[in-house]
């Protein structure tokens, strides 16, 4: 497994870098008139300048949508392993709905209306799933299946959608800083735990995790967050926050992200599975790869808004 991780890990990082670079590049390119409401570049309604480039986050949205749909398939499979008659299509639709409603609501929409749109979509997902699973006029399992659909909507839709929300307000490189600061804890915890780990962290759920690994991962995340913040300042002329705040962000992202692994493991153990899937050699499934990042995304969004 370590060999697969060391081989595939750099490939995944390279793909991430390439996708974010393309997203940043596309953000500076002139957009077609149909995307800008027919307004030519450089001319606004009152004769002033107008931003006629592609909106930020197009590539990020496509990537996050792909990951959400793949993870929703794995979630539906685990629900069925548990005896819950979850539909893959319904779970995927719920995940996509959560991502669309959070990632594509226009920024000009007032906060109250935005919240109402999200709440209305959640209600539609719940009612729609109840109607779908009750279509055979059998009440058994309807509530559990609908609950699984709402889980896909929130966990793999709304929470993943925060990455798109971050990109709409920040540069692609700031988003990369969030992801690398979060995943650094996984790397640091893995190697520190294998080298120094003795005291079990959650022995009944994750016997491989240790307190030593957790602290090693936190320190590595803090280091990556600080160095990444300094690099961002050199690239963009503006750091996300002062150095102490960057270190604190790395610690917070690490602690919150490390809770993502046991959460997904809870899903897997309840379903009697070792991995969420086999789509990524050495890592398991998509859920096994994005578990820490999904939990961190909302925290990172609000942390960036504060600073």
XYZ file of C-alpha atoms in Angstrom:
307
model
C 0.000 0.000 0.000
C 2.850 2.380 0.810
C 4.393 1.734 -2.601
C 1.119 2.622 -4.330
C 0.767 5.770 -2.225
C 4.284 6.944 -2.964
C 3.751 6.312 -6.677
C 0.228 7.663 -7.088
C 0.458 10.485 -4.537
C 2.726 12.729 -6.641
C 0.514 12.075 -9.665
C -2.558 13.257 -7.754
C -0.686 16.355 -6.572
C 0.429 17.107 -10.148
C -3.158 16.785 -11.384
C -4.310 19.107 -8.601
C -1.684 21.692 -9.511
C -2.547 21.464 -13.201
C -6.270 21.843 -12.583
C -5.828 24.866 -10.313
C -3.394 26.500 -12.743
C -5.937 26.012 -15.545
C -8.692 27.462 -13.364
C -6.558 30.518 -12.544
C -5.595 30.960 -16.210
C -9.188 30.641 -17.403
C -10.253 33.282 -14.893
C -8.184 35.835 -16.862
C -9.466 34.910 -20.327
C -12.216 36.850 -22.178
C -15.561 35.113 -21.840
C -18.066 34.674 -24.710
C -20.904 37.175 -24.910
C -23.568 34.630 -23.927
C -21.787 34.167 -20.605
C -21.573 37.906 -19.921
C -25.152 38.710 -20.892
C -24.210 40.001 -24.338
C -22.071 42.810 -22.897
C -18.835 43.296 -24.849
C -15.594 43.279 -22.875
C -14.714 46.588 -21.315
C -18.173 48.167 -21.650
C -20.690 48.199 -18.814
C -24.333 49.278 -18.756
C -23.339 52.845 -17.842
C -20.412 52.917 -20.246
C -17.866 51.945 -17.588
C -15.526 48.941 -17.483
C -16.926 45.488 -16.871
C -15.285 42.187 -15.968
C -15.899 40.033 -19.045
C -13.615 37.156 -18.149
C -14.694 33.647 -17.251
C -16.023 33.375 -13.696
C -13.594 31.892 -11.170
C -13.935 28.265 -10.193
C -15.109 26.610 -13.409
C -12.465 23.880 -13.302
C -12.779 23.571 -9.520
C -16.522 23.079 -9.885
C -16.078 20.320 -12.479
C -13.468 18.530 -10.344
C -15.514 18.807 -7.145
C -18.657 17.637 -8.961
C -16.788 14.593 -10.295
C -15.441 13.742 -6.842
C -18.872 14.242 -5.260
C -20.602 11.933 -7.726
C -17.921 9.239 -7.332
C -18.114 9.494 -3.537
C -21.936 9.395 -3.641
C -21.751 6.095 -5.545
C -19.535 4.690 -2.797
C -21.871 5.998 -0.098
C -24.892 4.418 -1.782
C -23.024 1.120 -2.005
C -22.212 1.222 1.714
C -25.835 2.003 2.553
C -26.971 -1.014 0.541
C -24.377 -3.180 2.310
C -26.062 -2.084 5.524
C -29.433 -3.262 4.179
C -30.716 0.206 3.252
C -32.287 0.309 -0.197
C -30.378 3.399 -1.312
C -30.455 4.358 -4.980
C -27.135 5.317 -6.537
C -28.866 7.747 -8.888
C -30.776 9.455 -6.086
C -27.653 9.814 -3.913
C -25.706 11.232 -6.857
C -28.523 13.663 -7.649
C -28.639 14.791 -4.009
C -24.870 15.359 -3.972
C -25.039 17.362 -7.213
C -27.975 19.407 -5.879
C -26.031 20.389 -2.773
C -23.011 21.389 -4.823
C -25.044 23.375 -7.356
C -27.042 25.272 -4.752
C -23.976 26.286 -2.757
C -21.508 26.774 -5.580
C -23.671 28.470 -8.202
C -25.972 30.825 -6.285
C -25.100 34.295 -7.702
C -23.079 36.437 -5.326
C -25.492 39.334 -5.852
C -28.316 37.376 -4.176
C -28.890 38.723 -0.614
C -27.914 36.527 2.319
C -31.488 35.825 3.433
C -32.514 34.723 -0.042
C -29.395 32.576 -0.392
C -30.208 30.796 2.873
C -33.792 30.320 1.694
C -32.567 28.807 -1.582
C -30.342 26.321 0.256
C -33.125 25.434 2.723
C -35.668 25.022 -0.082
C -33.321 22.722 -1.961
C -32.787 20.642 1.177
C -36.553 20.354 1.642
C -36.969 19.347 -2.003
C -34.288 16.653 -1.647
C -35.956 15.255 1.474
C -39.494 15.260 0.073
C -38.366 13.986 -3.315
C -36.437 11.089 -1.777
C -39.395 10.165 0.442
C -41.692 10.111 -2.594
C -39.193 8.077 -4.612
C -38.615 5.408 -1.975
C -42.335 5.165 -1.159
C -43.316 4.684 -4.803
C -43.795 0.913 -4.286
C -46.281 1.597 -1.465
C -44.106 -0.172 1.100
C -43.125 1.844 4.190
C -40.274 -0.450 5.243
C -36.885 1.228 4.815
C -38.226 4.509 3.403
C -37.040 6.644 6.318
C -33.538 5.128 6.357
C -33.130 5.493 2.590
C -34.311 9.103 2.683
C -31.888 9.768 5.536
C -29.053 8.419 3.402
C -30.088 10.766 0.599
C -30.003 13.774 2.926
C -26.573 12.627 4.140
C -25.327 12.667 0.535
C -26.851 16.124 0.038
C -25.116 17.621 3.081
C -21.863 15.671 3.308
C -21.039 15.265 -0.381
C -22.929 18.285 -1.696
C -23.008 21.258 0.637
C -19.753 20.531 2.444
C -17.815 19.777 -0.748
C -19.400 22.872 -2.276
C -17.453 25.046 0.143
C -14.392 24.452 -2.039
C -16.207 26.159 -4.907
C -17.322 28.922 -2.532
C -13.699 29.463 -1.470
C -12.560 29.659 -5.086
C -15.270 32.205 -5.937
C -13.818 34.566 -3.323
C -10.123 33.603 -3.267
C -7.395 32.717 -5.753
C -6.866 29.143 -6.864
C -3.540 29.174 -5.001
C -5.274 30.037 -1.728
C -7.490 27.005 -2.275
C -4.368 24.927 -2.901
C -2.934 26.243 0.385
C -6.034 24.997 2.227
C -5.863 21.539 0.641
C -2.128 21.054 1.168
C -2.256 22.329 4.759
C -5.033 19.808 5.443
C -3.515 16.786 3.707
C -0.108 17.527 5.258
C -1.518 16.245 8.534
C -2.352 12.896 6.909
C 1.235 12.586 5.665
C 2.828 13.711 8.915
C 0.559 11.522 11.035
C 1.234 8.464 8.861
C 5.025 8.611 9.061
C 5.192 9.847 12.665
C 2.752 7.153 13.761
C 4.722 4.407 12.023
C 7.969 5.643 13.584
C 6.991 6.758 17.077
C 3.386 5.693 17.555
C 2.621 3.803 20.777
C -0.525 5.225 22.399
C -3.716 4.366 20.513
C -5.966 7.290 19.664
C -9.300 5.558 18.911
C -8.528 1.876 19.438
C -12.125 0.685 18.911
C -12.472 2.381 15.506
C -9.037 3.236 14.089
C -6.444 0.966 15.743
C -3.701 2.291 13.484
C -4.026 5.913 14.658
C -1.905 7.058 17.589
C -1.549 10.202 19.671
C 2.054 10.536 18.533
C 0.933 10.411 14.918
C -1.731 13.048 15.551
C 0.728 15.483 17.128
C 3.256 14.848 14.372
C 0.587 15.526 11.770
C -0.466 18.763 13.497
C 3.112 20.042 13.560
C 3.599 19.181 9.884
C 0.341 20.942 8.944
C 1.422 24.038 10.870
C 4.748 24.024 9.035
C 3.107 23.632 5.618
C 0.524 26.329 6.426
C 3.222 28.837 7.404
C 5.517 28.067 4.468
C 2.566 28.037 2.088
C 1.376 31.388 3.395
C 4.817 32.908 2.836
C 4.884 31.492 -0.690
C 1.435 32.906 -1.365
C 2.673 36.303 -0.264
C 5.536 36.105 -2.766
C 3.251 34.945 -5.580
C 0.260 37.206 -5.014
C 1.656 40.004 -2.868
C -0.715 39.167 -0.027
C -0.537 36.471 2.634
C -3.781 34.879 3.894
C -2.966 36.050 7.448
C -0.070 36.895 9.809
C 2.325 34.071 10.663
C 0.789 33.173 14.058
C -2.637 32.979 12.443
C -1.251 30.788 9.645
C 0.204 28.372 12.190
C -3.077 28.350 14.090
C -4.965 27.662 10.855
C -2.679 24.708 10.136
C -3.402 23.281 13.587
C -7.170 23.764 13.197
C -7.227 22.252 9.698
C -5.198 19.294 10.997
C -7.433 18.557 13.986
C -10.680 18.969 12.040
C -9.327 17.032 9.075
C -8.196 14.133 11.234
C -11.791 13.738 12.406
C -12.761 13.044 8.800
C -10.938 9.705 8.697
C -12.731 8.190 11.713
C -16.026 9.533 10.377
C -15.668 7.682 7.074
C -14.289 4.670 8.931
C -17.470 4.736 11.018
C -19.479 4.502 7.802
C -17.322 1.647 6.535
C -17.320 -0.357 9.762
C -21.078 -0.025 10.061
C -21.401 -1.362 6.514
C -18.835 -4.115 7.111
C -16.329 -2.751 4.599
C -12.590 -2.148 4.854
C -12.432 0.561 2.189
C -15.088 2.759 0.642
C -14.002 1.526 -2.792
C -11.083 0.363 -4.928
C -10.923 3.132 -7.493
C -7.612 4.607 -6.235
C -4.894 1.968 -5.654
C -3.165 2.345 -2.323
C -5.772 4.745 -1.003
C -9.050 2.836 -1.378
C -11.982 4.819 -2.676
C -12.695 8.485 -3.291
C -14.199 8.860 0.179
C -10.956 7.576 1.692
C -9.024 10.341 -0.099
C -11.308 13.337 0.488
C -12.427 12.460 4.035
C -10.278 15.077 5.790
C -10.758 17.799 3.182
C -14.560 17.556 3.278
C -14.725 18.426 6.969
C -12.158 21.200 6.702
C -13.815 23.015 3.772
C -16.496 24.877 5.832
C -13.960 25.815 8.541
C -11.499 27.051 5.911
C -14.159 29.167 4.202
C -15.077 31.022 7.393
C -11.460 31.313 8.500
C -10.615 33.023 5.219
C -13.645 35.302 5.524
C -12.504 36.388 8.997
C -8.966 37.194 7.818
